[in-house]
Amino acid sequence: MIHAPLLKRLVVICLAMFAFAFALVPLYDVFCDITGINGKPSLEQAKQSTQVVQNREISVSFTTHAQSGAPFAVKSKEYSVAVKPGAMREVMFSAKNNSDQDKVMQAVPSVSPGRAAKYLHKIACFCFDQQPLKAGEELEFTLLFYVDTALPSDIEELTLSYTVFDISERLAANNN
């Protein structure tokens, strides 16, 4: 015997769970934007800094890793640099396409600790654009950045990490 009220309740619960799961990613993004804990720096070009704090130095480290299966080797020329808040700093990165086919890579940055993300400003970054690399090609890219003078005083070091993705197939699919 089917209990109509129970069945209705179960259907409503299932629909509510589906709606909650569907809304979870946008809700998480909003939560992270409000609290500043997402570690996602802006992907827009920043304006240059006009002031420098001379009596403070921040250690900025760099890490890179490629998405599983991506044929790229990307690394910074310097593991870590000391930066005065507000001072411009340039770091060179090299990227190599280790495959025998032309590929397109996209670098996605993140900052740790996450609350420091909004204080790291990039003027020039290879992450702003898709980077085509021919088979076996190695290129150098410039990262030009500064750490905001408003960085909280309890943050003395941060890490800028890049995850590199092979977006060649996605671009090819979009062009067809």
PDB file of C-alpha atoms in Angstrom, residues 28-139:
ATOM      1  CA  TYR A  28      30.747  28.622  -1.589  1.00  0.00           C
ATOM      2  CA  ASP A  29      32.133  31.229  -4.012  1.00  0.00           C
ATOM      3  CA  VAL A  30      30.033  33.966  -2.396  1.00  0.00           C
ATOM      4  CA  PHE A  31      31.083  32.842   1.093  1.00  0.00           C
ATOM      5  CA  CYS A  32      34.759  32.856   0.080  1.00  0.00           C
ATOM      6  CA  ASP A  33      34.482  36.286  -1.537  1.00  0.00           C
ATOM      7  CA  ILE A  34      32.897  37.723   1.595  1.00  0.00           C
ATOM      8  CA  THR A  35      35.357  36.158   4.032  1.00  0.00           C
ATOM      9  CA  GLY A  36      38.434  36.373   1.792  1.00  0.00           C
ATOM     10  CA  ILE A  37      39.486  32.792   2.547  1.00  0.00           C
ATOM     11  CA  ASN A  38      39.408  31.400  -0.973  1.00  0.00           C
ATOM     12  CA  GLY A  39      43.026  32.113  -1.924  1.00  0.00           C
ATOM     13  CA  LYS A  40      41.978  33.183  -5.416  1.00  0.00           C
ATOM     14  CA  PRO A  41      43.785  36.348  -6.452  1.00  0.00           C
ATOM     15  CA  SER A  42      42.271  38.643  -9.029  1.00  0.00           C
ATOM     16  CA  LEU A  43      42.865  37.684 -12.651  1.00  0.00           C
ATOM     17  CA  GLU A  44      42.712  41.304 -13.733  1.00  0.00           C
ATOM     18  CA  GLN A  45      45.678  43.567 -14.252  1.00  0.00           C
ATOM     19  CA  ALA A  46      46.287  45.737 -11.195  1.00  0.00           C
ATOM     20  CA  LYS A  47      47.305  49.384 -11.126  1.00  0.00           C
ATOM     21  CA  GLN A  48      50.826  50.225 -10.048  1.00  0.00           C
ATOM     22  CA  SER A  49      51.509  50.956  -6.406  1.00  0.00           C
ATOM     23  CA  THR A  50      52.293  54.528  -5.394  1.00  0.00           C
ATOM     24  CA  GLN A  51      53.801  53.928  -1.935  1.00  0.00           C
ATOM     25  CA  VAL A  52      56.389  51.579  -0.495  1.00  0.00           C
ATOM     26  CA  VAL A  53      56.775  50.492   3.140  1.00  0.00           C
ATOM     27  CA  GLN A  54      60.550  50.557   3.639  1.00  0.00           C
ATOM     28  CA  ASN A  55      60.690  48.987   7.118  1.00  0.00           C
ATOM     29  CA  ARG A  56      58.900  45.705   6.313  1.00  0.00           C
ATOM     30  CA  GLU A  57      59.701  42.720   4.108  1.00  0.00           C
ATOM     31  CA  ILE A  58      57.418  39.931   3.019  1.00  0.00           C
ATOM     32  CA  SER A  59      58.702  36.588   1.754  1.00  0.00           C
ATOM     33  CA  VAL A  60      56.882  35.465  -1.386  1.00  0.00           C
ATOM     34  CA  SER A  61      57.440  31.852  -2.529  1.00  0.00           C
ATOM     35  CA  PHE A  62      56.397  30.339  -5.852  1.00  0.00           C
ATOM     36  CA  THR A  63      55.192  26.836  -6.662  1.00  0.00           C
ATOM     37  CA  THR A  64      53.868  25.384  -9.881  1.00  0.00           C
ATOM     38  CA  HIS A  65      52.340  22.086 -10.823  1.00  0.00           C
ATOM     39  CA  ALA A  66      50.653  20.767 -13.932  1.00  0.00           C
ATOM     40  CA  GLN A  67      47.216  19.196 -14.054  1.00  0.00           C
ATOM     41  CA  SER A  68      47.425  15.419 -14.271  1.00  0.00           C
ATOM     42  CA  GLY A  69      48.286  14.563 -17.858  1.00  0.00           C
ATOM     43  CA  ALA A  70      49.205  18.114 -18.890  1.00  0.00           C
ATOM     44  CA  PRO A  71      52.502  18.027 -20.806  1.00  0.00           C
ATOM     45  CA  PHE A  72      53.891  21.249 -19.370  1.00  0.00           C
ATOM     46  CA  ALA A  73      56.849  21.924 -17.108  1.00  0.00           C
ATOM     47  CA  VAL A  74      56.551  25.361 -15.533  1.00  0.00           C
ATOM     48  CA  LYS A  75      58.856  26.785 -12.885  1.00  0.00           C
ATOM     49  CA  SER A  76      59.986  30.082 -11.484  1.00  0.00           C
ATOM     50  CA  LYS A  77      63.598  31.169 -11.832  1.00  0.00           C
ATOM     51  CA  GLU A  78      63.584  32.041  -8.111  1.00  0.00           C
ATOM     52  CA  TYR A  79      62.001  29.878  -5.429  1.00  0.00           C
ATOM     53  CA  SER A  80      61.382  32.818  -3.108  1.00  0.00           C
ATOM     54  CA  VAL A  81      61.835  36.592  -3.105  1.00  0.00           C
ATOM     55  CA  ALA A  82      61.763  39.283  -0.427  1.00  0.00           C
ATOM     56  CA  VAL A  83      59.353  42.112  -1.210  1.00  0.00           C
ATOM     57  CA  LYS A  84      58.741  45.432   0.507  1.00  0.00           C
ATOM     58  CA  PRO A  85      54.987  46.149   0.541  1.00  0.00           C
ATOM     59  CA  GLY A  86      54.163  48.465  -2.345  1.00  0.00           C
ATOM     60  CA  ALA A  87      57.431  47.812  -4.206  1.00  0.00           C
ATOM     61  CA  MET A  88      57.217  46.308  -7.682  1.00  0.00           C
ATOM     62  CA  ARG A  89      58.928  42.949  -8.118  1.00  0.00           C
ATOM     63  CA  GLU A  90      59.676  40.963 -11.263  1.00  0.00           C
ATOM     64  CA  VAL A  91      60.051  37.182 -11.323  1.00  0.00           C
ATOM     65  CA  MET A  92      60.716  35.131 -14.435  1.00  0.00           C
ATOM     66  CA  PHE A  93      59.013  31.801 -15.150  1.00  0.00           C
ATOM     67  CA  SER A  94      59.905  29.238 -17.787  1.00  0.00           C
ATOM     68  CA  ALA A  95      57.348  26.969 -19.426  1.00  0.00           C
ATOM     69  CA  LYS A  96      58.053  24.034 -21.686  1.00  0.00           C
ATOM     70  CA  ASN A  97      55.717  21.934 -23.786  1.00  0.00           C
ATOM     71  CA  ASN A  98      57.068  18.401 -23.315  1.00  0.00           C
ATOM     72  CA  SER A  99      54.787  16.876 -25.947  1.00  0.00           C
ATOM     73  CA  ASP A 100      55.274  16.371 -29.679  1.00  0.00           C
ATOM     74  CA  GLN A 101      52.120  18.387 -30.449  1.00  0.00           C
ATOM     75  CA  ASP A 102      51.301  22.090 -30.284  1.00  0.00           C
ATOM     76  CA  LYS A 103      49.430  22.804 -27.043  1.00  0.00           C
ATOM     77  CA  VAL A 104      47.760  25.686 -25.244  1.00  0.00           C
ATOM     78  CA  MET A 105      48.231  26.119 -21.514  1.00  0.00           C
ATOM     79  CA  GLN A 106      46.345  28.172 -18.967  1.00  0.00           C
ATOM     80  CA  ALA A 107      47.805  28.937 -15.547  1.00  0.00           C
ATOM     81  CA  VAL A 108      45.429  29.415 -12.622  1.00  0.00           C
ATOM     82  CA  PRO A 109      46.915  31.168  -9.572  1.00  0.00           C
ATOM     83  CA  SER A 110      46.110  30.772  -5.904  1.00  0.00           C
ATOM     84  CA  VAL A 111      47.601  32.386  -2.823  1.00  0.00           C
ATOM     85  CA  SER A 112      48.289  30.945   0.583  1.00  0.00           C
ATOM     86  CA  PRO A 113      47.303  31.941   3.197  1.00  0.00           C
ATOM     87  CA  GLY A 114      43.978  32.544   1.497  1.00  0.00           C
ATOM     88  CA  ARG A 115      43.262  35.812   3.259  1.00  0.00           C
ATOM     89  CA  ALA A 116      46.410  37.290   1.669  1.00  0.00           C
ATOM     90  CA  ALA A 117      45.035  36.785  -1.869  1.00  0.00           C
ATOM     91  CA  LYS A 118      43.432  40.203  -2.056  1.00  0.00           C
ATOM     92  CA  TYR A 119      46.761  41.858  -1.143  1.00  0.00           C
ATOM     93  CA  LEU A 120      48.827  40.342  -3.978  1.00  0.00           C
ATOM     94  CA  HIS A 121      48.484  42.497  -7.089  1.00  0.00           C
ATOM     95  CA  LYS A 122      49.745  41.391 -10.498  1.00  0.00           C
ATOM     96  CA  ILE A 123      50.632  43.975 -13.155  1.00  0.00           C
ATOM     97  CA  ALA A 124      51.847  41.410 -15.718  1.00  0.00           C
ATOM     98  CA  CYS A 125      51.220  37.676 -15.493  1.00  0.00           C
ATOM     99  CA  PHE A 126      51.189  34.735 -17.867  1.00  0.00           C
ATOM    100  CA  CYS A 127      47.998  33.694 -16.071  1.00  0.00           C
ATOM    101  CA  PHE A 128      46.087  36.578 -17.681  1.00  0.00           C
ATOM    102  CA  ASP A 129      46.075  34.862 -21.089  1.00  0.00           C
ATOM    103  CA  GLN A 130      46.102  31.446 -22.699  1.00  0.00           C
ATOM    104  CA  GLN A 131      49.652  30.559 -23.716  1.00  0.00           C
ATOM    105  CA  PRO A 132      50.173  28.629 -26.960  1.00  0.00           C
ATOM    106  CA  LEU A 133      53.350  26.525 -27.022  1.00  0.00           C
ATOM    107  CA  LYS A 134      54.565  24.622 -30.048  1.00  0.00           C
ATOM    108  CA  ALA A 135      55.747  21.016 -29.679  1.00  0.00           C
ATOM    109  CA  GLY A 136      58.909  20.987 -27.537  1.00  0.00           C
ATOM    110  CA  GLU A 137      58.930  24.788 -27.254  1.00  0.00           C
ATOM    111  CA  GLU A 138      60.195  26.534 -24.125  1.00  0.00           C
ATOM    112  CA  LEU A 139      59.228  30.129 -23.374  1.00  0.00           C
TER     113      LEU A 139
END
